[in-house]
Amino acid sequence: MKKRFRNVVLLCACALSIVALGGCSMQKMAGNAVIEYSHDEAIPYLMSQGDLASACQMGQAMGPVLMSFHRVGLDPAQIGIGTHMAAGMCAEMDQREHELARYRALYEQRSTEAQDALVREKQAHSLAASRMILAYENAVAAYGDLSEKCPEYKNDTDALLSLLGLASGALAILHDFNSEKAVGISLDIPGKIEKGAQCFDDDKWWGMPTALRAAIWLSIPGSGPEGVDPIEAMKTAAAKGDAQGVFLARAMQIMMLATVGQPENMCQSMTESKLKDGSGDFAMLNAYARSMIQHQADISWTKAKGYRAPLNWAQCPVAEAASTMDEEKANDLLEGLFDDEDVDAVETPADAVPAETPTT
């Protein structure tokens, strides 16, 4: 009897809300429940899993559904950080495969296939950038512009989402650069990310705040503090992350060493890293870090031997750690892709020659 009375009271309260506020709709009730559950349970669960493919597919499939709750007056921005970043990972995986295909084609002197792989690689870079910048924008919507004020987070889940929003923004910038600014991400954002990263404690967050800042310093020469060596800062951050068992800073260091053309230091950093299998509360982050490092190893092997690194071998080829195809030779392979009769019909794009650009 008491239970029935309580249900009647709730229904009356809901009816009054509908009349007075236009609220308490089924959509809002369902949306609130889903968003709360996703924040409190689904995201921590996902972080504890090491299956990147499942994570990215979840972001692609569930992201639009979760984000649609804003149409009924709810704010899914916190959830949007994770779903857009995860969806961006799918595009990033495609980009990596196209990049390796380009290097294989260049190794085997198949210039037409190399050109096609380059175009597909840039398309995937563009998609990854467009998705990952949405993760950053959702972080700003949820927690504010960290370059202006550091928020007080309710819990570690919120702090982690905010930090991942910054990391997604940094990755989006690199992907946009590699797509020849197809997305057109504002040049103000790198500075905002660099300042926002100062809101986080390096000791608590595995050296990632410093790694993010140093990545910006390396991407924009002269943007770092005077007297600070970005390469050394990233090295310190990577060692801190390794000691804490989360390897995102190490992955960022290796990626940026490849970006700035230091293959020997990149291979040395791979040797120094002590990657572990994904487990624990942050297995997903470690799986993503491992995939970033593995990709750089695969590039090194493909340039030197024509095929990717052996399974689960995130190291450069021992005898040819710094060996790459001569850039002039690679350029020559892509020259003359169209014969004289084709020139009138198809204008060779200015970017037909793949420059050595930052990769993820």
Tab-separated table of C-alpha atoms in Angstrom, residues 7-285:
chain	number	residue	atom	x	y	z
A	7	ASN	CA	4.238	5.776	-7.008
A	8	VAL	CA	1.092	7.911	-7.158
A	9	VAL	CA	2.948	10.784	-5.505
A	10	LEU	CA	5.771	10.509	-8.048
A	11	LEU	CA	3.345	10.492	-10.957
A	12	CYS	CA	1.565	13.549	-9.571
A	13	ALA	CA	4.863	15.321	-9.092
A	14	CYS	CA	5.836	14.534	-12.650
A	15	ALA	CA	2.489	15.765	-13.949
A	16	LEU	CA	2.877	19.010	-12.035
A	17	SER	CA	6.371	19.437	-13.467
A	18	ILE	CA	5.073	18.967	-16.984
A	19	VAL	CA	2.444	21.644	-16.441
A	20	ALA	CA	4.678	24.078	-14.577
A	21	LEU	CA	8.044	23.560	-16.270
A	22	GLY	CA	7.397	21.528	-19.366
A	23	GLY	CA	9.888	18.986	-17.982
A	24	CYS	CA	9.935	15.421	-16.668
A	25	SER	CA	9.542	14.054	-20.207
A	26	MET	CA	10.349	10.427	-20.830
A	27	GLN	CA	13.251	11.514	-23.047
A	28	LYS	CA	14.792	13.603	-20.302
A	29	MET	CA	14.288	10.924	-17.685
A	30	ALA	CA	15.900	8.318	-19.928
A	31	GLY	CA	18.664	10.704	-20.969
A	32	ASN	CA	19.570	11.638	-17.415
A	33	ALA	CA	19.764	7.984	-16.457
A	34	VAL	CA	21.930	7.071	-19.466
A	35	ILE	CA	24.291	10.031	-19.058
A	36	GLU	CA	24.694	9.416	-15.332
A	37	TYR	CA	25.310	5.719	-15.880
A	38	SER	CA	27.816	6.392	-18.683
A	39	HIS	CA	29.765	8.837	-16.516
A	40	ASP	CA	29.748	6.779	-13.315
A	41	GLU	CA	29.989	3.236	-14.660
A	42	ALA	CA	30.517	2.867	-18.413
A	43	ILE	CA	33.550	5.154	-18.708
A	44	PRO	CA	35.464	3.631	-15.748
A	45	TYR	CA	34.643	0.162	-17.130
A	46	LEU	CA	35.865	1.123	-20.601
A	47	MET	CA	39.095	2.514	-19.150
A	48	SER	CA	39.769	-0.856	-17.521
A	49	GLN	CA	39.498	-2.737	-20.840
A	50	GLY	CA	42.346	-3.053	-23.333
A	51	ASP	CA	40.369	-3.652	-26.524
A	52	LEU	CA	40.960	-0.576	-28.686
A	53	ALA	CA	38.872	-1.839	-31.584
A	54	SER	CA	35.823	-2.275	-29.356
A	55	ALA	CA	36.361	1.176	-27.826
A	56	CYS	CA	36.535	2.938	-31.172
A	57	GLN	CA	33.512	1.064	-32.490
A	58	MET	CA	31.582	1.990	-29.358
A	59	GLY	CA	32.448	5.634	-29.936
A	60	GLN	CA	31.239	5.478	-33.533
A	61	ALA	CA	28.041	3.558	-32.745
A	62	MET	CA	26.930	5.051	-29.438
A	63	GLY	CA	28.328	8.562	-29.729
A	64	PRO	CA	25.551	9.972	-31.946
A	65	VAL	CA	22.879	8.415	-29.732
A	66	LEU	CA	24.340	9.819	-26.515
A	67	MET	CA	25.023	13.247	-28.001
A	68	SER	CA	21.453	13.491	-29.326
A	69	PHE	CA	20.189	14.016	-25.767
A	70	HIS	CA	21.127	17.684	-26.081
A	71	ARG	CA	18.020	17.995	-28.284
A	72	VAL	CA	15.820	17.409	-25.223
A	73	GLY	CA	17.664	19.939	-23.069
A	74	LEU	CA	20.338	17.733	-21.491
A	75	ASP	CA	24.099	18.296	-21.477
A	76	PRO	CA	26.048	15.231	-22.670
A	77	ALA	CA	29.345	17.136	-23.063
A	78	GLN	CA	31.219	14.998	-20.519
A	79	ILE	CA	30.261	11.830	-22.357
A	80	GLY	CA	31.092	13.471	-25.686
A	81	ILE	CA	34.759	13.692	-24.709
A	82	GLY	CA	35.139	9.929	-24.583
A	83	THR	CA	32.883	9.042	-27.512
A	84	HIS	CA	34.446	11.535	-29.938
A	85	MET	CA	37.971	10.567	-28.927
A	86	ALA	CA	37.125	6.875	-29.317
A	87	ALA	CA	35.576	7.498	-32.739
A	88	GLY	CA	38.697	9.442	-33.705
A	89	MET	CA	40.755	6.377	-32.848
A	90	CYS	CA	38.942	4.430	-35.605
A	91	ALA	CA	39.960	7.014	-38.197
A	92	GLU	CA	43.463	7.025	-36.736
A	93	MET	CA	43.734	3.240	-37.158
A	94	ASP	CA	42.761	3.598	-40.815
A	95	GLN	CA	45.289	6.401	-41.256
A	96	ARG	CA	48.067	4.214	-39.889
A	97	GLU	CA	47.291	1.421	-42.333
A	98	HIS	CA	47.298	3.827	-45.291
A	99	GLU	CA	50.602	5.277	-44.114
A	100	LEU	CA	52.208	1.844	-43.920
A	101	ALA	CA	50.802	1.033	-47.363
A	102	ARG	CA	52.493	4.176	-48.692
A	103	TYR	CA	55.866	3.192	-47.256
A	104	ARG	CA	55.534	-0.360	-48.613
A	105	ALA	CA	54.743	1.002	-52.055
A	106	LEU	CA	57.720	3.361	-51.914
A	107	TYR	CA	59.983	0.525	-50.761
A	108	GLU	CA	58.884	-1.541	-53.768
A	109	GLN	CA	59.001	1.497	-56.098
A	110	ARG	CA	55.276	1.393	-56.905
A	111	SER	CA	54.718	5.119	-57.276
A	112	THR	CA	51.054	5.007	-58.331
A	113	GLU	CA	50.075	2.963	-55.284
A	114	ALA	CA	52.146	5.250	-53.080
A	115	GLN	CA	50.264	8.266	-54.393
A	116	ASP	CA	46.882	6.625	-53.825
A	117	ALA	CA	47.858	5.592	-50.286
A	118	LEU	CA	48.960	9.157	-49.577
A	119	VAL	CA	45.566	10.547	-50.585
A	120	ARG	CA	43.730	8.005	-48.426
A	121	GLU	CA	46.097	8.721	-45.559
A	122	LYS	CA	45.265	12.426	-45.696
A	123	GLN	CA	41.546	11.671	-45.829
A	124	ALA	CA	41.847	9.575	-42.667
A	125	HIS	CA	43.930	12.309	-40.993
A	126	SER	CA	41.131	14.761	-41.761
A	127	LEU	CA	38.443	12.512	-40.273
A	128	ALA	CA	40.513	11.846	-37.154
A	129	ALA	CA	41.097	15.577	-36.709
A	130	SER	CA	37.412	16.426	-37.089
A	131	ARG	CA	36.409	13.846	-34.483
A	132	MET	CA	39.150	14.534	-31.960
A	133	ILE	CA	38.672	18.278	-32.007
A	134	LEU	CA	35.044	17.627	-31.012
A	135	ALA	CA	36.352	15.780	-27.953
A	136	TYR	CA	38.370	18.877	-27.039
A	137	GLU	CA	35.392	21.169	-27.623
A	138	ASN	CA	33.191	18.990	-25.432
A	139	ALA	CA	35.829	19.191	-22.683
A	140	VAL	CA	35.724	22.979	-22.885
A	141	ALA	CA	31.916	22.889	-22.766
A	142	ALA	CA	31.949	20.601	-19.724
A	143	TYR	CA	34.784	22.109	-17.672
A	144	GLY	CA	35.485	25.526	-19.160
A	145	ASP	CA	38.506	26.989	-20.910
A	146	LEU	CA	41.403	25.771	-18.779
A	147	SER	CA	43.710	28.392	-20.251
A	148	GLU	CA	41.644	30.991	-18.376
A	149	LYS	CA	40.836	29.214	-15.121
A	150	CYS	CA	41.584	25.825	-13.563
A	151	PRO	CA	38.340	24.181	-12.417
A	152	GLU	CA	37.735	22.230	-9.237
A	153	TYR	CA	36.821	18.721	-10.293
A	154	LYS	CA	34.222	16.743	-8.383
A	155	ASN	CA	36.140	13.496	-8.796
A	156	ASP	CA	39.011	11.849	-10.647
A	157	THR	CA	36.753	10.744	-13.508
A	158	ASP	CA	36.013	14.383	-14.328
A	159	ALA	CA	39.695	15.312	-14.076
A	160	LEU	CA	40.661	12.426	-16.363
A	161	LEU	CA	38.030	13.362	-18.935
A	162	SER	CA	39.248	16.947	-18.907
A	163	LEU	CA	42.876	15.850	-19.385
A	164	LEU	CA	41.884	13.498	-22.201
A	165	GLY	CA	40.071	16.414	-23.813
A	166	LEU	CA	43.352	18.322	-23.940
A	167	ALA	CA	45.182	15.277	-25.301
A	168	SER	CA	42.524	14.872	-27.996
A	169	GLY	CA	42.968	18.509	-28.953
A	170	ALA	CA	46.722	18.032	-29.314
A	171	LEU	CA	46.228	14.937	-31.470
A	172	ALA	CA	43.604	16.744	-33.556
A	173	ILE	CA	46.122	19.493	-34.313
A	174	LEU	CA	48.687	16.961	-35.565
A	175	HIS	CA	46.100	15.154	-37.687
A	176	ASP	CA	44.884	18.457	-39.139
A	177	PHE	CA	48.438	19.432	-40.006
A	178	ASN	CA	48.923	16.116	-41.818
A	179	SER	CA	45.688	16.598	-43.763
A	180	GLU	CA	46.985	19.972	-44.983
A	181	LYS	CA	44.604	21.834	-42.671
A	182	ALA	CA	41.536	20.210	-44.197
A	183	VAL	CA	39.624	20.773	-40.951
A	184	GLY	CA	41.097	24.214	-40.276
A	185	ILE	CA	41.587	23.978	-36.516
A	186	SER	CA	42.201	27.387	-34.977
A	187	LEU	CA	45.821	28.305	-34.362
A	188	ASP	CA	44.783	29.600	-30.931
A	189	ILE	CA	44.090	26.104	-29.626
A	190	PRO	CA	47.705	24.891	-29.176
A	191	GLY	CA	48.373	27.779	-26.790
A	192	LYS	CA	45.176	27.048	-24.885
A	193	ILE	CA	46.149	23.396	-24.512
A	194	GLU	CA	49.638	24.316	-23.318
A	195	LYS	CA	48.229	26.606	-20.633
A	196	GLY	CA	45.436	24.222	-19.701
A	197	ALA	CA	47.864	21.359	-19.103
A	198	GLN	CA	49.334	23.356	-16.227
A	199	CYS	CA	46.121	22.696	-14.286
A	200	PHE	CA	47.166	19.071	-13.795
A	201	ASP	CA	49.753	17.542	-11.461
A	202	ASP	CA	52.479	15.615	-13.276
A	203	ASP	CA	52.982	13.292	-10.310
A	204	LYS	CA	49.317	12.281	-10.285
A	205	TRP	CA	48.744	12.060	-14.027
A	206	TRP	CA	51.745	10.025	-15.197
A	207	GLY	CA	53.810	12.899	-16.628
A	208	MET	CA	51.149	13.600	-19.264
A	209	PRO	CA	50.702	17.328	-18.487
A	210	THR	CA	54.382	18.032	-19.193
A	211	ALA	CA	54.370	15.706	-22.205
A	212	LEU	CA	51.456	17.633	-23.695
A	213	ARG	CA	53.095	20.983	-23.066
A	214	ALA	CA	56.411	19.829	-24.524
A	215	ALA	CA	54.622	18.488	-27.610
A	216	ILE	CA	53.219	21.970	-28.192
A	217	TRP	CA	56.658	23.513	-27.651
A	218	LEU	CA	58.126	21.178	-30.272
A	219	SER	CA	55.275	21.810	-32.714
A	220	ILE	CA	55.587	25.583	-32.399
A	221	PRO	CA	59.268	26.576	-32.137
A	222	GLY	CA	59.868	29.338	-29.615
A	223	SER	CA	56.601	28.759	-27.761
A	224	GLY	CA	58.200	27.121	-24.727
A	225	PRO	CA	59.642	28.782	-21.622
A	226	GLU	CA	63.141	30.150	-21.988
A	227	GLY	CA	65.882	27.727	-21.015
A	228	VAL	CA	63.654	24.613	-21.140
A	229	ASP	CA	64.587	21.857	-23.597
A	230	PRO	CA	61.344	20.238	-24.838
A	231	ILE	CA	63.134	16.981	-25.691
A	232	GLU	CA	64.524	16.674	-22.171
A	233	ALA	CA	61.171	17.648	-20.672
A	234	MET	CA	59.463	14.856	-22.606
A	235	LYS	CA	62.164	12.392	-21.554
A	236	THR	CA	61.571	13.219	-17.886
A	237	ALA	CA	57.809	12.982	-18.330
A	238	ALA	CA	58.113	9.600	-20.071
A	239	ALA	CA	60.249	8.200	-17.255
A	240	LYS	CA	57.688	9.425	-14.709
A	241	GLY	CA	54.850	7.744	-16.571
A	242	ASP	CA	56.807	4.504	-16.906
A	243	ALA	CA	57.421	4.461	-13.150
A	244	GLN	CA	53.678	4.880	-12.514
A	245	GLY	CA	52.702	2.207	-15.017
A	246	VAL	CA	50.847	4.427	-17.505
A	247	PHE	CA	52.707	4.977	-20.781
A	248	LEU	CA	50.931	7.825	-22.529
A	249	ALA	CA	53.835	10.222	-21.928
A	250	ARG	CA	56.259	7.654	-23.360
A	251	ALA	CA	54.075	7.250	-26.437
A	252	MET	CA	53.871	11.027	-26.866
A	253	GLN	CA	57.649	11.301	-26.569
A	254	ILE	CA	58.264	8.624	-29.212
A	255	MET	CA	55.724	10.147	-31.588
A	256	MET	CA	57.224	13.633	-31.259
A	257	LEU	CA	60.799	12.347	-31.713
A	258	ALA	CA	59.633	10.849	-35.008
A	259	THR	CA	57.894	14.110	-35.864
A	260	VAL	CA	60.984	16.268	-35.404
A	261	GLY	CA	63.235	13.846	-37.284
A	262	GLN	CA	65.199	12.143	-34.520
A	263	PRO	CA	64.903	8.437	-35.458
A	264	GLU	CA	67.894	7.326	-33.405
A	265	ASN	CA	66.540	8.931	-30.233
A	266	MET	CA	63.098	7.532	-31.055
A	267	CYS	CA	64.467	4.001	-31.311
A	268	GLN	CA	66.428	4.488	-28.105
A	269	SER	CA	63.276	5.589	-26.319
A	270	MET	CA	61.508	2.446	-27.528
A	271	THR	CA	64.321	0.374	-26.102
A	272	GLU	CA	64.085	2.164	-22.754
A	273	SER	CA	60.311	1.784	-22.489
A	274	LYS	CA	58.993	-1.049	-20.363
A	275	LEU	CA	55.534	-1.569	-21.785
A	276	LYS	CA	53.234	-3.953	-19.988
A	277	ASP	CA	50.100	-5.715	-21.106
A	278	GLY	CA	46.916	-3.716	-20.610
A	279	SER	CA	45.472	-4.326	-17.162
A	280	GLY	CA	44.194	-2.343	-14.210
A	281	ASP	CA	42.062	0.795	-14.130
A	282	PHE	CA	43.829	2.396	-17.106
A	283	ALA	CA	44.283	-0.598	-19.413
A	284	MET	CA	42.651	1.299	-22.290
A	285	LEU	CA	45.115	4.174	-22.029
